[in-house]
mmCIF file of C-alpha atoms in Angstrom:
data_model
loop_
_atom_site.group_PDB
_atom_site.id
_atom_site.type_symbol
_atom_site.label_atom_id
_atom_site.label_comp_id
_atom_site.label_asym_id
_atom_site.label_seq_id
_atom_site.Cartn_x
_atom_site.Cartn_y
_atom_site.Cartn_z
ATOM 1 C CA UNK A 1 -102.883 -7.316 -53.039
ATOM 2 C CA UNK A 2 -105.412 -7.285 -50.176
ATOM 3 C CA UNK A 3 -107.305 -4.049 -49.791
ATOM 4 C CA UNK A 4 -108.045 -3.017 -46.211
ATOM 5 C CA UNK A 5 -110.859 -0.799 -45.119
ATOM 6 C CA UNK A 6 -110.533 -0.052 -41.383
ATOM 7 C CA UNK A 7 -113.314 1.800 -39.690
ATOM 8 C CA UNK A 8 -112.369 0.693 -36.105
ATOM 9 C CA UNK A 9 -109.410 0.789 -33.775
ATOM 10 C CA UNK A 10 -106.576 -1.534 -32.804
ATOM 11 C CA UNK A 11 -107.133 -3.942 -35.691
ATOM 12 C CA UNK A 12 -104.158 -5.969 -36.861
ATOM 13 C CA UNK A 13 -103.336 -7.446 -40.303
ATOM 14 C CA UNK A 14 -100.296 -9.753 -40.465
ATOM 15 C CA UNK A 15 -99.685 -11.190 -43.932
ATOM 16 C CA UNK A 16 -96.611 -13.307 -44.662
ATOM 17 C CA UNK A 17 -94.145 -11.680 -47.042
ATOM 18 C CA UNK A 18 -94.538 -14.780 -49.197
ATOM 19 C CA UNK A 19 -98.264 -14.093 -49.593
ATOM 20 C CA UNK A 20 -98.472 -10.344 -50.086
ATOM 21 C CA UNK A 21 -98.356 -10.414 -53.875
ATOM 22 C CA UNK A 22 -100.610 -13.463 -54.313
ATOM 23 C CA UNK A 23 -103.292 -12.665 -51.734
ATOM 24 C CA UNK A 24 -105.991 -10.452 -53.304
ATOM 25 C CA UNK A 25 -109.456 -9.440 -52.126
ATOM 26 C CA UNK A 26 -111.008 -6.961 -49.587
ATOM 27 C CA UNK A 27 -110.744 -6.886 -45.810
ATOM 28 C CA UNK A 28 -113.281 -4.692 -43.909
ATOM 29 C CA UNK A 29 -113.123 -3.936 -40.258
ATOM 30 C CA UNK A 30 -116.317 -2.373 -38.922
ATOM 31 C CA UNK A 31 -115.213 -2.479 -35.246
ATOM 32 C CA UNK A 32 -112.294 -2.827 -33.017
ATOM 33 C CA UNK A 33 -109.648 -5.391 -31.761
ATOM 34 C CA UNK A 34 -109.664 -7.783 -34.713
ATOM 35 C CA UNK A 35 -106.787 -9.863 -35.967
ATOM 36 C CA UNK A 36 -106.131 -11.331 -39.415
ATOM 37 C CA UNK A 37 -103.060 -13.602 -39.940
ATOM 38 C CA UNK A 38 -102.220 -15.109 -43.373
ATOM 39 C CA UNK A 39 -99.494 -17.662 -43.588
ATOM 40 C CA UNK A 40 -96.821 -18.060 -46.260
ATOM 41 C CA UNK A 41 -97.666 -18.991 -49.885
ATOM 42 C CA UNK A 42 -101.345 -18.359 -49.638
ATOM 43 C CA UNK A 43 -103.477 -17.589 -52.697
ATOM 44 C CA UNK A 44 -106.785 -15.704 -53.196
ATOM 45 C CA UNK A 45 -108.485 -13.726 -55.969
ATOM 46 C CA UNK A 46 -110.134 -10.393 -56.026
ATOM 47 C CA UNK A 47 -113.447 -11.849 -55.017
ATOM 48 C CA UNK A 48 -112.330 -12.780 -51.611
ATOM 49 C CA UNK A 49 -114.006 -10.700 -48.910
ATOM 50 C CA UNK A 50 -113.506 -10.625 -45.112
ATOM 51 C CA UNK A 51 -115.909 -8.606 -42.915
ATOM 52 C CA UNK A 52 -115.161 -8.547 -39.212
ATOM 53 C CA UNK A 53 -117.010 -6.584 -36.450
ATOM 54 C CA UNK A 54 -115.135 -6.757 -33.183
ATOM 55 C CA UNK A 55 -112.814 -8.986 -31.222
ATOM 56 C CA UNK A 56 -112.659 -11.558 -34.073
ATOM 57 C CA UNK A 57 -109.779 -13.573 -35.548
ATOM 58 C CA UNK A 58 -109.044 -15.114 -38.944
ATOM 59 C CA UNK A 59 -105.957 -17.346 -39.146
ATOM 60 C CA UNK A 60 -104.701 -19.333 -42.128
ATOM 61 C CA UNK A 61 -101.572 -21.542 -42.160
ATOM 62 C CA UNK A 62 -99.361 -21.726 -45.165
ATOM 63 C CA UNK A 63 -100.096 -22.923 -48.701
ATOM 64 C CA UNK A 64 -103.937 -22.347 -48.630
ATOM 65 C CA UNK A 65 -105.906 -21.318 -51.671
ATOM 66 C CA UNK A 66 -108.993 -19.364 -50.632
ATOM 67 C CA UNK A 67 -110.193 -18.080 -54.005
ATOM 68 C CA UNK A 68 -113.750 -16.710 -53.720
ATOM 69 C CA UNK A 69 -114.132 -17.045 -50.011
ATOM 70 C CA UNK A 70 -116.461 -14.769 -47.979
ATOM 71 C CA UNK A 71 -116.047 -14.613 -44.213
ATOM 72 C CA UNK A 72 -118.358 -12.765 -41.922
ATOM 73 C CA UNK A 73 -117.683 -12.482 -38.186
ATOM 74 C CA UNK A 74 -119.832 -10.135 -36.152
ATOM 75 C CA UNK A 75 -118.326 -10.457 -32.617
ATOM 76 C CA UNK A 76 -115.833 -12.832 -30.976
ATOM 77 C CA UNK A 77 -115.722 -15.005 -34.085
ATOM 78 C CA UNK A 78 -112.700 -17.242 -34.687
ATOM 79 C CA UNK A 79 -111.885 -18.939 -38.018
ATOM 80 C CA UNK A 80 -108.788 -21.126 -38.436
ATOM 81 C CA UNK A 81 -107.739 -22.897 -41.658
ATOM 82 C CA UNK A 82 -104.988 -25.473 -41.699
ATOM 83 C CA UNK A 83 -102.115 -25.644 -44.145
ATOM 84 C CA UNK A 84 -102.485 -27.087 -47.691
ATOM 85 C CA UNK A 85 -106.267 -26.499 -47.839
ATOM 86 C CA UNK A 86 -108.042 -25.598 -51.035
ATOM 87 C CA UNK A 87 -111.328 -23.815 -51.688
ATOM 88 C CA UNK A 88 -112.502 -24.105 -55.331
ATOM 89 C CA UNK A 89 -115.253 -21.628 -55.963
ATOM 90 C CA UNK A 90 -117.547 -19.637 -53.687
ATOM 91 C CA UNK A 91 -117.418 -20.635 -50.014
ATOM 92 C CA UNK A 92 -119.138 -18.655 -47.159
ATOM 93 C CA UNK A 93 -117.875 -18.843 -43.586
ATOM 94 C CA UNK A 94 -120.618 -17.269 -41.445
ATOM 95 C CA UNK A 95 -120.319 -16.388 -37.811
ATOM 96 C CA UNK A 96 -123.184 -14.125 -36.944
ATOM 97 C CA UNK A 97 -122.759 -14.914 -33.240
ATOM 98 C CA UNK A 98 -119.707 -15.649 -31.004
ATOM 99 C CA UNK A 99 -118.144 -18.961 -31.922
ATOM 100 C CA UNK A 100 -115.570 -20.833 -33.894
ATOM 101 C CA UNK A 101 -114.989 -22.503 -37.139
ATOM 102 C CA UNK A 102 -111.954 -24.806 -37.342
ATOM 103 C CA UNK A 103 -110.838 -26.485 -40.551
ATOM 104 C CA UNK A 104 -107.855 -28.789 -40.430
ATOM 105 C CA UNK A 105 -105.037 -29.269 -42.792
ATOM 106 C CA UNK A 106 -105.364 -30.533 -46.356
ATOM 107 C CA UNK A 107 -109.029 -29.810 -46.605
ATOM 108 C CA UNK A 108 -110.659 -29.743 -50.006
ATOM 109 C CA UNK A 109 -113.879 -27.700 -50.650
ATOM 110 C CA UNK A 110 -115.836 -27.573 -53.864
ATOM 111 C CA UNK A 111 -117.845 -24.528 -54.790
ATOM 112 C CA UNK A 112 -121.093 -23.012 -53.414
ATOM 113 C CA UNK A 113 -120.609 -24.227 -49.885
ATOM 114 C CA UNK A 114 -121.951 -22.550 -46.707
ATOM 115 C CA UNK A 115 -120.403 -23.062 -43.253
ATOM 116 C CA UNK A 116 -122.470 -21.393 -40.554
ATOM 117 C CA UNK A 117 -122.356 -21.646 -36.718
ATOM 118 C CA UNK A 118 -125.755 -19.913 -36.301
ATOM 119 C CA UNK A 119 -129.284 -20.019 -37.671
ATOM 120 C CA UNK A 120 -128.985 -16.194 -37.985
ATOM 121 C CA UNK A 121 -132.477 -15.708 -36.461
ATOM 122 C CA UNK A 122 -134.004 -16.735 -33.104
ATOM 123 C CA UNK A 123 -136.458 -19.606 -32.597
ATOM 124 C CA UNK A 124 -138.513 -18.894 -29.455
ATOM 125 C CA UNK A 125 -140.415 -21.410 -27.363
ATOM 126 C CA UNK A 126 -143.996 -19.976 -27.045
ATOM 127 C CA UNK A 127 -144.501 -21.176 -23.387
ATOM 128 C CA UNK A 128 -141.093 -20.231 -21.912
ATOM 129 C CA UNK A 129 -140.372 -17.307 -24.147
ATOM 130 C CA UNK A 130 -136.801 -18.626 -24.311
ATOM 131 C CA UNK A 131 -134.602 -18.987 -27.466
ATOM 132 C CA UNK A 132 -134.060 -22.680 -28.272
ATOM 133 C CA UNK A 133 -131.524 -22.474 -31.193
ATOM 134 C CA UNK A 134 -128.211 -21.294 -29.754
ATOM 135 C CA UNK A 135 -125.064 -21.219 -31.990
ATOM 136 C CA UNK A 136 -122.561 -24.058 -31.894
ATOM 137 C CA UNK A 137 -118.926 -24.385 -33.009
ATOM 138 C CA UNK A 138 -117.915 -26.266 -36.156
ATOM 139 C CA UNK A 139 -114.819 -28.522 -36.371
ATOM 140 C CA UNK A 140 -113.581 -30.243 -39.455
ATOM 141 C CA UNK A 141 -110.559 -32.630 -39.024
ATOM 142 C CA UNK A 142 -107.553 -32.905 -41.347
ATOM 143 C CA UNK A 143 -108.111 -33.851 -44.992
ATOM 144 C CA UNK A 144 -111.904 -33.443 -45.144
ATOM 145 C CA UNK A 145 -113.362 -33.294 -48.642
ATOM 146 C CA UNK A 146 -116.644 -31.322 -49.027
ATOM 147 C CA UNK A 147 -118.695 -31.761 -52.135
ATOM 148 C CA UNK A 148 -120.412 -29.072 -54.265
ATOM 149 C CA UNK A 149 -123.337 -27.103 -52.741
ATOM 150 C CA UNK A 150 -123.093 -28.644 -49.298
ATOM 151 C CA UNK A 151 -124.032 -26.923 -46.088
ATOM 152 C CA UNK A 152 -122.021 -27.386 -42.921
ATOM 153 C CA UNK A 153 -124.330 -26.254 -40.159
ATOM 154 C CA UNK A 154 -123.870 -25.358 -36.484
ATOM 155 C CA UNK A 155 -122.458 -28.117 -34.300
ATOM 156 C CA UNK A 156 -121.031 -30.133 -37.189
ATOM 157 C CA UNK A 157 -118.051 -32.290 -36.192
ATOM 158 C CA UNK A 158 -116.464 -34.078 -39.152
ATOM 159 C CA UNK A 159 -113.705 -36.581 -38.478
ATOM 160 C CA UNK A 160 -110.355 -36.540 -40.402
ATOM 161 C CA UNK A 161 -110.073 -38.101 -43.850
ATOM 162 C CA UNK A 162 -113.886 -38.056 -44.444
ATOM 163 C CA UNK A 163 -115.833 -37.233 -47.666
ATOM 164 C CA UNK A 164 -119.100 -35.241 -47.632
ATOM 165 C CA UNK A 165 -121.182 -35.817 -50.777
ATOM 166 C CA UNK A 166 -122.532 -33.027 -52.964
ATOM 167 C CA UNK A 167 -125.645 -31.067 -51.753
ATOM 168 C CA UNK A 168 -125.463 -32.593 -48.252
ATOM 169 C CA UNK A 169 -126.499 -30.817 -45.021
ATOM 170 C CA UNK A 170 -124.170 -31.705 -42.066
ATOM 171 C CA UNK A 171 -125.252 -30.809 -38.577
ATOM 172 C CA UNK A 172 -123.971 -33.626 -36.337
ATOM 173 C CA UNK A 173 -120.963 -35.916 -35.897
ATOM 174 C CA UNK A 174 -119.447 -37.660 -38.956
ATOM 175 C CA UNK A 175 -116.968 -40.365 -38.156
ATOM 176 C CA UNK A 176 -113.412 -40.259 -39.484
ATOM 177 C CA UNK A 177 -112.558 -41.941 -42.807
ATOM 178 C CA UNK A 178 -116.150 -42.260 -43.945
ATOM 179 C CA UNK A 179 -118.326 -41.237 -46.922
ATOM 180 C CA UNK A 180 -121.464 -39.430 -45.824
ATOM 181 C CA UNK A 181 -124.193 -37.689 -47.778
ATOM 182 C CA UNK A 182 -127.835 -36.671 -47.680
ATOM 183 C CA UNK A 183 -130.113 -34.244 -45.841
ATOM 184 C CA UNK A 184 -129.253 -34.679 -43.041
ATOM 185 C CA UNK A 185 -125.901 -36.281 -43.939
ATOM 186 C CA UNK A 186 -125.494 -39.906 -42.790
ATOM 187 C CA UNK A 187 -122.448 -42.234 -43.102
ATOM 188 C CA UNK A 188 -122.814 -44.426 -46.172
ATOM 189 C CA UNK A 189 -119.394 -46.182 -46.029
ATOM 190 C CA UNK A 190 -116.516 -46.404 -43.536
ATOM 191 C CA UNK A 191 -112.955 -47.440 -43.697
ATOM 192 C CA UNK A 192 -112.032 -45.142 -46.666
ATOM 193 C CA UNK A 193 -109.701 -42.312 -47.456
ATOM 194 C CA UNK A 194 -109.107 -40.133 -50.520
ATOM 195 C CA UNK A 195 -106.456 -38.690 -52.727
ATOM 196 C CA UNK A 196 -106.125 -35.660 -54.927
ATOM 197 C CA UNK A 197 -104.830 -37.675 -57.872
ATOM 198 C CA UNK A 198 -106.835 -40.173 -59.927
ATOM 199 C CA UNK A 199 -105.449 -43.716 -59.486
ATOM 200 C CA UNK A 200 -106.481 -46.870 -61.544
ATOM 201 C CA UNK A 201 -109.326 -48.877 -60.128
ATOM 202 C CA UNK A 202 -109.343 -52.680 -59.742
ATOM 203 C CA UNK A 203 -109.444 -54.439 -63.115
ATOM 204 C CA UNK A 204 -108.626 -51.260 -64.997
ATOM 205 C CA UNK A 205 -106.656 -51.618 -68.197
ATOM 206 C CA UNK A 206 -105.706 -49.155 -70.936
ATOM 207 C CA UNK A 207 -108.467 -50.617 -73.128
ATOM 208 C CA UNK A 208 -111.020 -49.146 -70.613
ATOM 209 C CA UNK A 209 -110.296 -45.687 -72.046
ATOM 210 C CA UNK A 210 -112.847 -44.019 -74.360
ATOM 211 C CA UNK A 211 -112.483 -43.879 -78.113
ATOM 212 C CA UNK A 212 -112.839 -40.166 -78.975
ATOM 213 C CA UNK A 213 -114.245 -40.959 -82.389
ATOM 214 C CA UNK A 214 -117.234 -42.987 -81.082
ATOM 215 C CA UNK A 215 -117.465 -41.979 -77.413
ATOM 216 C CA UNK A 216 -117.651 -45.644 -76.493
ATOM 217 C CA UNK A 217 -115.167 -47.399 -74.190
ATOM 218 C CA UNK A 218 -112.533 -49.427 -76.096
ATOM 219 C CA UNK A 219 -113.293 -52.532 -74.039
ATOM 220 C CA UNK A 220 -117.024 -52.403 -75.166
ATOM 221 C CA UNK A 221 -115.912 -52.031 -78.790
ATOM 222 C CA UNK A 222 -113.531 -54.907 -78.399
ATOM 223 C CA UNK A 223 -116.344 -57.138 -77.006
ATOM 224 C CA UNK A 224 -118.615 -56.078 -79.919
ATOM 225 C CA UNK A 225 -115.859 -56.900 -82.432
ATOM 226 C CA UNK A 226 -115.275 -60.245 -80.835
ATOM 227 C CA UNK A 227 -118.923 -61.175 -81.201
ATOM 228 C CA UNK A 228 -118.896 -60.152 -84.841
ATOM 229 C CA UNK A 229 -115.840 -62.239 -85.486
ATOM 230 C CA UNK A 230 -117.360 -65.309 -83.806
ATOM 231 C CA UNK A 231 -120.621 -64.854 -85.854
ATOM 232 C CA UNK A 232 -118.542 -64.480 -89.031
ATOM 233 C CA UNK A 233 -116.528 -67.615 -88.380
ATOM 234 C CA UNK A 234 -119.709 -69.524 -87.651
ATOM 235 C CA UNK A 235 -121.334 -68.357 -90.883
ATOM 236 C CA UNK A 236 -118.199 -69.159 -92.940
ATOM 237 C CA UNK A 237 -118.215 -72.676 -91.309
ATOM 238 C CA UNK A 238 -121.811 -73.264 -92.368
ATOM 239 C CA UNK A 239 -121.079 -72.171 -95.934
ATOM 240 C CA UNK A 240 -118.026 -74.385 -96.169
ATOM 241 C CA UNK A 241 -120.081 -77.405 -94.964
ATOM 242 C CA UNK A 242 -122.865 -76.602 -97.499
ATOM 243 C CA UNK A 243 -120.320 -76.413 -100.287
ATOM 244 C CA UNK A 244 -119.026 -79.932 -99.401
ATOM 245 C CA UNK A 245 -122.501 -81.341 -99.465
ATOM 246 C CA UNK A 246 -123.156 -79.781 -102.904
ATOM 247 C CA UNK A 247 -119.907 -81.137 -104.386
ATOM 248 C CA UNK A 248 -120.272 -84.656 -103.056
ATOM 249 C CA UNK A 249 -124.083 -85.013 -103.244
#
């Protein structure tokens, strides 16, 4: 069950009755006028931690698995997570300044991922004395898959159905239905989608499976045995011809 520590006023926690027993972790309000809404059939473990300052909102739709998520919102921060999304391992949602992180439905996050709308410190132009690194909202469309140890940085806009490769840094626009990776992330392939289940690839047969006794794919062993058989037949043929020569002179 979610543990709530409220050090402010007028804070609201609204957890669906279908999630109360399966939603664990800690929620800390350090200020006032915050709202946390958790939809039906949501899951989390005891490592989940929400920390909200003031005038901030966290909203999750139904059937989301948040596991080890950490959310920090200092002031006027807004996080929304669509239904059917899953977060496998540690994920940090960081809003040190006013702004928004929006994650669509059916998203899939691996572990050790940071999502941050701010650089957390100011970069100042020496001549103008003005700050030049303001925060920017982050929007991920429906069914975005984010690989292990990636960073989704301020201003990132990721189109629906896209895949972000492991250890990437995303700070700009990523087109829908694409595979992107790198630092900074760049599209590598377009016109793709993804599925949760593993489906056969073109040309796949059952013989492509690995033999547990040798660790080698069956099709490689089959090819090797075929070569041995051909060599054996060739050698037997030569012996048979040599025997005829010896018999008939």
